[in-house]
Amino acid sequence: FSVIGFNWLCSPACTELEVIVMDWLAKFLKLPEHFLHSTKGPGGGIIQGSASEAVLVAVMAAREQTVRRVKAKQPDLSEGEIRARLIGYSSDQSNSCIEKAGVLATLPIRLLPADDNQIMGGAQLVKAVKEDLAKGLIPTICIATMGATGTCAYDDIATLASVCEEHNIWLHVDAAYAGAVLSLDEYAYLRCGLERVDSLNYNLHKTLLVNFDCTAMWLRDANQVVDSFNVNRIYLQNKYNGQTDIPEFRHWQIPLGRRFRALKVWVTFRIYGAEGLREHVRKQIRLAERFERHILSDARLELVAKRSMGLVCFRVKGDNQLTTDLLQCVTERKKIYMVQAAFGGKNFMRFAVCGMDPKEDDIDFAWREIEEQLNKLLKEEKRGNVGT
Ligand SMILES: *Cc1c(COP(=O)(O)O)cnc(C)c1O
């Protein structure tokens, strides 16, 4: 308890446990070795408060590193001139926090149109980079998504990495929701290219049974962040400064103080074990497949994208208004909760499996609720049409 009570001091014991659990997690997700603290080299992981924070840290570090690199090459340019030319990239399917990070960091993020499968790849990026270079802009960071918010699509990390390497662009991967699938061998193909990214985030509080909030972030070279953010004061100095292998996480994040979030990760791993956690991820997928079968069994509905992780995206065939109305009916009854998204001119509903212990019965309950409301809606629709 004394350790918990003093956690705001970021005692070495709290930091040490965080180093341990971040390496457990990296191994659990089979991330590249250079993300481990225990690997010799400048890489490692840290727990941040949210994906938004992790993305902002990556954007700001990329910004500072780029400013310094360009300044060294072209000393006649002022820092202000360099900053005004920086530009970042992400897909138009990425989470709103990416655009927000650009606003907060005063580094505009161009949202590139995803392809028909909702994916952004090297082809789109290289085109945008060339356009911007011709305008005298400086490509700085690309934020790819594993499991985009709309349909849980996976950007093509490998081809993006090739473009980023060629143009000295920081590559960050936002895997806030779907990162958990990296723990499963059947999804090994999604790891393709991950060994080439600079940083990655995953929210344990979304799909891995850790309570809110807990965002894991890994850096290939943490020195790039520390070097960008490090400001020291005499009251921050202690005998450990720079003398041990324990990272000084305050230089890896926005706040000074930190919570002892490593403890709940440690407890979760100790309770469930790696296999128990993998089973939890597989269960979310199985239940989503069950829901997907319900949708496919009803000719009035269609899938907008293939089920991905625990997310099923579907709509009522025909006019967008039907889908919007159905969602409104379901929401008003307050039995289940979903949100809407749109792609390619089509509105759709997103059914996401979540919770501590979701069961088949819960899925069937949700399905019956949707089916009932759909029956009612279409009946009223018919009556309405007769009337006009
Ligand atoms: C949920 C989510 C976010 C936002 O996460 P916060 O931790 O609330 O900032 C960002 N990106 C993706 C892909 C998400 O699924």
Coordinates of C-alpha atoms and ligand atoms in Angstrom, one line a residue:
F1 CA 0.0 0.0 0.0
S2 CA 2.8 2.4 0.7
V3 CA 3.9 1.9 -2.9
I4 CA 0.4 2.7 -4.2
G5 CA 0.1 5.7 -1.9
F6 CA 3.2 7.2 -3.2
N7 CA 2.7 6.4 -6.8
W8 CA 2.6 10.0 -7.9
L9 CA 6.2 10.2 -7.0
C10 CA 6.9 7.7 -9.7
S11 CA 9.0 5.7 -7.3
P12 CA 11.6 3.4 -8.9
A13 CA 9.6 0.4 -7.8
C14 CA 6.5 1.5 -9.8
T15 CA 8.7 2.2 -12.8
E16 CA 10.4 -1.1 -12.5
L17 CA 7.1 -2.9 -12.6
E18 CA 6.0 -0.9 -15.6
V19 CA 9.2 -1.9 -17.4
I20 CA 8.4 -5.6 -16.6
V21 CA 4.8 -5.5 -17.7
M22 CA 5.5 -3.6 -20.8
D23 CA 7.9 -6.3 -21.8
W24 CA 5.4 -9.0 -21.0
L25 CA 2.9 -7.2 -23.1
A26 CA 5.3 -6.7 -26.0
K27 CA 6.1 -10.5 -25.9
F28 CA 2.4 -11.3 -25.6
L29 CA 1.6 -9.3 -28.7
K30 CA 4.8 -10.7 -30.4
L31 CA 6.1 -7.2 -31.1
P32 CA 9.5 -6.7 -32.6
E33 CA 12.4 -7.3 -30.1
H34 CA 13.6 -3.7 -30.3
F35 CA 10.4 -2.5 -28.5
L36 CA 11.5 -4.5 -25.4
H37 CA 13.3 -2.7 -22.5
S38 CA 15.3 -5.9 -21.9
T39 CA 16.7 -5.7 -25.4
K40 CA 19.9 -3.6 -25.6
G41 CA 19.1 -0.4 -27.4
P42 CA 17.0 2.7 -27.1
G43 CA 13.5 1.0 -27.5
G44 CA 10.9 0.4 -24.9
G45 CA 7.3 0.7 -23.8
I46 CA 5.3 3.1 -21.5
I47 CA 1.7 3.2 -20.3
Q48 CA 0.0 6.4 -21.3
G49 CA -3.5 7.5 -20.4
S50 CA -5.1 7.3 -23.8
A51 CA -4.5 6.6 -27.5
S52 CA -5.0 10.3 -28.1
E53 CA -2.1 11.1 -25.8
A54 CA 0.1 8.4 -27.4
V55 CA -0.6 9.8 -30.9
L56 CA 0.1 13.4 -29.7
V57 CA 3.4 12.3 -28.1
A58 CA 4.4 10.6 -31.4
V59 CA 3.4 13.7 -33.5
M60 CA 5.3 16.1 -31.3
A61 CA 8.4 14.0 -31.1
A62 CA 8.4 13.5 -34.9
R63 CA 7.9 17.3 -35.3
E64 CA 10.9 18.1 -33.0
Q65 CA 13.2 15.5 -34.6
T66 CA 12.3 16.8 -38.1
V67 CA 12.9 20.4 -37.2
R68 CA 16.3 19.6 -35.9
R69 CA 17.2 17.4 -38.8
V70 CA 16.2 20.0 -41.4
K71 CA 17.8 22.8 -39.5
A72 CA 21.1 20.9 -39.4
K73 CA 20.9 20.4 -43.2
Q74 CA 19.7 23.9 -44.1
P75 CA 21.0 26.3 -41.4
D76 CA 19.8 29.3 -43.3
L77 CA 16.2 28.4 -42.8
S78 CA 14.7 29.7 -39.5
E79 CA 13.0 27.3 -37.1
G80 CA 9.7 29.1 -37.7
E81 CA 10.0 28.6 -41.5
I82 CA 10.7 24.9 -41.0
R83 CA 7.8 24.5 -38.6
A84 CA 5.4 26.2 -41.0
R85 CA 6.2 23.6 -43.7
L86 CA 5.7 20.4 -41.7
I87 CA 2.9 18.1 -42.7
G88 CA 1.6 14.7 -41.5
Y89 CA -0.6 12.0 -43.0
S90 CA -3.3 9.5 -42.0
S91 CA -6.3 7.8 -43.6
D92 CA -9.7 9.4 -43.8
Q93 CA -10.9 6.3 -41.9
S94 CA -8.6 7.0 -38.9
N95 CA -9.8 8.0 -35.5
S96 CA -10.7 11.7 -34.8
C97 CA -7.8 11.9 -32.3
I98 CA -5.3 11.9 -35.1
E99 CA -6.6 15.0 -36.6
K100 CA -6.9 16.5 -33.1
A101 CA -3.2 15.7 -32.4
G102 CA -2.4 17.6 -35.5
V103 CA -4.4 20.6 -34.2
L104 CA -2.8 20.4 -30.8
A105 CA 0.7 20.1 -32.2
T106 CA 0.2 22.7 -34.9
L107 CA 1.2 20.1 -37.5
P108 CA -1.6 19.7 -40.1
I109 CA -2.5 16.1 -40.8
R110 CA -3.7 15.4 -44.3
L111 CA -6.4 12.7 -44.4
L112 CA -5.8 10.6 -47.4
P113 CA -8.7 8.8 -49.0
A114 CA -8.8 5.1 -48.1
D115 CA -9.3 2.6 -50.9
D116 CA -12.5 0.6 -51.6
N117 CA -11.5 -1.8 -48.7
Q118 CA -11.1 1.2 -46.4
I119 CA -7.3 0.7 -46.4
M120 CA -4.5 3.2 -46.7
G121 CA -1.3 2.0 -48.3
G122 CA 2.0 3.1 -49.8
A123 CA 0.4 4.1 -53.1
Q124 CA -1.8 6.8 -51.5
L125 CA 1.0 8.0 -49.3
V126 CA 3.7 8.3 -52.0
K127 CA 1.3 10.3 -54.2
A128 CA 0.6 12.8 -51.3
V129 CA 4.2 13.0 -50.3
K130 CA 5.3 13.9 -53.9
E131 CA 2.6 16.5 -54.2
D132 CA 3.7 18.1 -50.9
L133 CA 7.4 18.0 -51.6
A134 CA 6.7 19.8 -54.9
K135 CA 4.9 22.6 -52.8
G136 CA 8.0 22.9 -50.6
L137 CA 6.4 21.1 -47.6
I138 CA 8.2 18.7 -45.3
P139 CA 6.6 15.3 -44.7
T140 CA 7.0 14.5 -41.0
I141 CA 4.8 11.7 -39.8
C142 CA 2.4 9.1 -41.0
I143 CA -0.1 7.6 -38.7
A144 CA -1.4 4.2 -39.9
T145 CA -4.3 2.4 -38.2
M146 CA -4.6 -1.2 -37.3
G147 CA -8.4 -1.5 -36.8
A148 CA -9.8 1.8 -38.0
T149 CA -12.7 3.2 -36.0
G150 CA -15.3 2.9 -38.8
T151 CA -15.0 -0.7 -40.0
C152 CA -11.9 -2.0 -38.2
A153 CA -9.8 -2.0 -41.4
Y154 CA -6.1 -2.6 -41.3
D155 CA -3.8 -0.2 -43.2
D156 CA -1.0 -1.7 -45.2
I157 CA 1.9 -1.1 -42.8
A158 CA 4.6 -2.7 -45.0
T159 CA 4.1 -0.5 -48.1
L160 CA 3.6 2.6 -45.9
A161 CA 6.9 1.7 -44.1
S162 CA 8.8 1.7 -47.5
V163 CA 7.6 5.2 -48.3
C164 CA 8.4 6.4 -44.8
E165 CA 11.9 5.0 -44.9
E166 CA 12.6 6.6 -48.2
H167 CA 11.4 10.1 -47.1
N168 CA 12.5 10.1 -43.4
I169 CA 8.9 10.1 -42.2
W170 CA 8.1 8.9 -38.7
L171 CA 5.7 5.9 -38.9
H172 CA 3.2 5.6 -36.0
V173 CA 0.7 2.8 -35.8
D174 CA -2.6 3.4 -33.9
A175 CA -3.8 -0.1 -32.9
A176 CA -6.0 1.2 -30.1
Y177 CA -8.8 -1.2 -30.5
A178 CA -7.6 -4.2 -32.6
G179 CA -4.0 -4.5 -31.3
A180 CA -5.0 -7.5 -29.2
V181 CA -5.2 -9.7 -32.3
L182 CA -1.5 -9.5 -32.6
S183 CA -1.4 -12.0 -29.7
L184 CA -3.0 -14.7 -31.9
D185 CA -1.0 -16.8 -34.3
E186 CA -3.9 -16.9 -36.7
Y187 CA -3.4 -13.2 -37.2
A188 CA 0.3 -13.3 -37.7
Y189 CA 0.0 -11.8 -41.2
L190 CA -1.0 -8.5 -39.6
R191 CA 2.5 -8.3 -38.1
C192 CA 3.9 -7.7 -41.6
G193 CA 5.9 -4.5 -41.5
L194 CA 5.6 -3.9 -37.8
E195 CA 9.4 -4.3 -37.4
R196 CA 9.7 -1.1 -39.4
V197 CA 7.5 1.3 -37.4
D198 CA 8.8 3.9 -35.1
S199 CA 6.0 3.8 -32.5
L200 CA 2.7 2.0 -31.8
N201 CA -0.2 2.2 -29.3
Y202 CA -2.7 -0.2 -28.0
N203 CA -5.6 0.4 -25.5
L204 CA -5.7 -2.5 -23.0
H205 CA -8.9 -1.0 -21.6
K206 CA -10.7 -1.8 -24.8
T207 CA -10.2 -5.5 -25.5
L208 CA -7.9 -6.9 -22.8
L209 CA -9.9 -6.8 -19.6
V210 CA -7.9 -4.0 -17.9
N211 CA -10.1 -1.3 -16.5
F212 CA -10.0 2.3 -17.9
D213 CA -7.6 3.9 -18.5
C214 CA -4.6 2.0 -19.9
T215 CA -2.8 2.7 -23.2
A216 CA 0.4 0.9 -24.0
M217 CA 2.8 2.7 -26.2
W218 CA 6.1 1.4 -27.6
L219 CA 8.9 3.4 -29.2
R220 CA 11.7 2.0 -31.4
D221 CA 14.0 4.8 -30.1
A222 CA 12.7 6.4 -26.9
N223 CA 15.7 8.8 -27.0
Q224 CA 13.9 10.7 -29.8
V225 CA 11.0 11.4 -27.4
V226 CA 13.2 12.1 -24.4
D227 CA 15.4 14.3 -26.4
S228 CA 12.4 16.3 -27.7
F229 CA 10.6 16.7 -24.3
N230 CA 13.4 16.8 -21.7
V231 CA 13.3 19.9 -19.5
N232 CA 14.9 19.7 -16.1
R233 CA 14.6 21.6 -12.9
I234 CA 16.6 21.3 -9.7
Y235 CA 13.6 19.8 -7.9
L236 CA 13.4 17.0 -10.4
Q237 CA 17.0 15.9 -9.8
N238 CA 17.7 12.8 -7.8
K239 CA 20.5 10.4 -7.4
Y240 CA 19.1 8.2 -10.1
N241 CA 19.2 10.8 -12.9
G242 CA 21.0 9.3 -15.8
Q243 CA 22.8 6.7 -13.7
T244 CA 20.6 3.6 -13.9
D245 CA 18.9 1.6 -16.6
I246 CA 15.5 2.6 -15.2
P247 CA 13.8 4.9 -17.8
E248 CA 12.6 8.3 -16.7
F249 CA 9.1 8.0 -18.0
R250 CA 8.3 11.6 -17.2
H251 CA 10.3 12.6 -20.3
W252 CA 8.2 10.1 -22.4
Q253 CA 4.8 11.7 -21.7
I254 CA 2.9 15.0 -21.3
P255 CA 2.3 15.0 -17.5
L256 CA 5.0 15.1 -14.9
G257 CA 3.3 12.9 -12.3
R258 CA 2.1 9.4 -13.2
R259 CA -0.3 6.8 -12.0
F260 CA 0.7 3.3 -11.1
R261 CA -1.2 1.7 -14.0
A262 CA 1.3 -1.1 -14.3
L263 CA -0.2 -2.7 -11.2
K264 CA -3.5 -3.4 -12.8
V265 CA -1.8 -4.8 -15.9
W266 CA 0.3 -7.1 -13.7
V267 CA -2.9 -8.2 -11.8
T268 CA -4.7 -8.9 -15.0
F269 CA -1.9 -11.0 -16.4
R270 CA -1.5 -12.9 -13.1
I271 CA -5.3 -13.6 -12.9
Y272 CA -5.9 -14.7 -16.5
G273 CA -2.5 -15.7 -17.8
A274 CA -1.4 -15.2 -21.4
E275 CA -3.6 -18.1 -22.6
G276 CA -6.6 -16.8 -20.7
L277 CA -6.2 -13.4 -22.3
R278 CA -5.8 -14.9 -25.7
E279 CA -9.0 -16.9 -25.1
H280 CA -10.8 -13.6 -24.2
V281 CA -9.7 -12.1 -27.5
R282 CA -10.8 -15.2 -29.4
K283 CA -14.2 -15.1 -27.6
Q284 CA -14.8 -11.6 -28.8
I285 CA -14.1 -12.7 -32.4
R286 CA -16.3 -15.8 -32.0
L287 CA -19.2 -13.8 -30.7
A288 CA -18.9 -11.3 -33.5
E289 CA -19.0 -14.1 -36.0
R290 CA -22.2 -15.3 -34.3
F291 CA -23.7 -11.9 -34.7
E292 CA -22.5 -11.7 -38.3
R293 CA -24.4 -15.0 -39.0
H294 CA -27.6 -13.4 -37.6
I295 CA -27.2 -10.5 -40.0
L296 CA -26.5 -12.7 -43.0
S297 CA -29.6 -14.8 -42.2
D298 CA -31.8 -11.7 -42.8
A299 CA -32.3 -10.7 -46.4
R300 CA -33.3 -7.1 -45.4
L301 CA -29.8 -6.4 -44.0
E302 CA -26.4 -6.3 -45.6
L303 CA -22.8 -6.2 -44.3
V304 CA -20.8 -3.1 -45.3
A305 CA -17.5 -4.7 -44.6
K306 CA -16.3 -8.2 -43.5
R307 CA -16.4 -8.7 -39.8
S308 CA -13.1 -7.6 -38.3
M309 CA -12.0 -8.5 -34.7
G310 CA -15.2 -8.0 -32.6
L311 CA -16.8 -5.5 -35.0
V312 CA -19.7 -6.1 -37.4
C313 CA -20.8 -3.3 -39.7
F314 CA -24.2 -3.6 -41.2
R315 CA -27.1 -1.6 -42.7
V316 CA -30.6 -1.9 -43.8
K317 CA -30.6 -2.5 -47.6
G318 CA -31.9 0.6 -49.5
D319 CA -32.1 4.2 -48.4
N320 CA -29.7 5.5 -45.7
Q321 CA -32.6 6.8 -43.8
L322 CA -33.8 3.3 -42.9
T323 CA -30.5 2.6 -41.2
T324 CA -30.6 5.9 -39.4
D325 CA -34.2 5.3 -38.3
L326 CA -33.4 1.8 -37.1
L327 CA -30.5 3.0 -35.0
Q328 CA -32.7 5.7 -33.5
C329 CA -35.4 3.1 -32.5
V330 CA -32.9 0.8 -31.0
T331 CA -31.2 3.7 -29.1
E332 CA -34.4 5.1 -27.7
R333 CA -35.3 1.7 -26.2
K334 CA -32.0 1.7 -24.3
K335 CA -31.5 -2.1 -24.4
I336 CA -28.4 -2.0 -26.5
Y337 CA -26.1 0.7 -27.7
M338 CA -24.5 1.2 -31.1
V339 CA -23.2 4.1 -33.1
Q340 CA -23.4 5.0 -36.8
A341 CA -20.6 5.5 -39.3
A342 CA -20.5 6.1 -43.1
F343 CA -18.4 4.9 -45.9
G344 CA -18.7 5.4 -49.7
G345 CA -22.0 7.2 -49.3
K346 CA -23.6 4.4 -47.1
N347 CA -24.6 4.9 -43.5
F348 CA -24.1 1.8 -41.3
M349 CA -24.4 0.6 -37.8
R350 CA -21.4 -0.8 -35.8
F351 CA -22.0 -3.7 -33.5
A352 CA -19.0 -4.1 -31.2
V353 CA -18.6 -7.0 -28.8
C354 CA -17.2 -5.8 -25.5
G355 CA -17.6 -6.1 -21.8
M356 CA -16.0 -8.2 -19.1
D357 CA -17.7 -11.5 -19.9
P358 CA -20.0 -11.3 -23.0
K359 CA -22.0 -14.5 -23.7
E360 CA -23.8 -16.0 -26.7
D361 CA -27.1 -15.1 -25.0
D362 CA -26.1 -11.5 -25.0
I363 CA -25.5 -11.6 -28.7
D364 CA -28.8 -13.3 -29.4
F365 CA -30.5 -10.8 -27.1
A366 CA -29.0 -7.9 -29.1
W367 CA -30.0 -9.5 -32.4
R368 CA -33.6 -10.1 -31.3
E369 CA -33.8 -6.4 -30.3
I370 CA -32.6 -5.3 -33.7
E371 CA -34.8 -7.7 -35.5
E372 CA -37.9 -6.6 -33.6
Q373 CA -37.3 -2.9 -34.2
L374 CA -36.6 -3.6 -37.9
N375 CA -39.9 -5.5 -38.2
K376 CA -41.7 -2.6 -36.6
L377 CA -39.9 0.0 -38.7
L378 CA -40.6 -1.7 -42.0
K379 CA -44.2 -2.2 -41.1
E380 CA -44.7 1.5 -40.4
E381 CA -42.8 2.3 -43.5
K382 CA -45.2 0.2 -45.6
R383 CA -48.2 1.8 -43.9
G384 CA -46.7 5.3 -44.6
N385 CA -46.2 4.4 -48.2
V386 CA -49.8 3.3 -48.6
G387 CA -50.9 6.6 -47.1
T388 CA -49.1 8.7 -49.6
Ligands
LIG1 C1 -10.7 4.1 -29.4 C2 -9.8 4.6 -30.4 C3 -9.0 5.8 -30.2 C4 -9.3 6.7 -29.1 O1 -8.8 6.2 -27.9 P1 -8.6 7.1 -26.6 O2 -7.8 6.2 -25.7 O3 -10.0 7.4 -26.1 O4 -7.9 8.4 -27.0 C5 -8.1 6.1 -31.2 N1 -7.9 5.3 -32.3 C6 -8.6 4.1 -32.4 C7 -8.3 3.2 -33.6 C8 -9.5 3.7 -31.5 O5 -10.2 2.6 -31.7

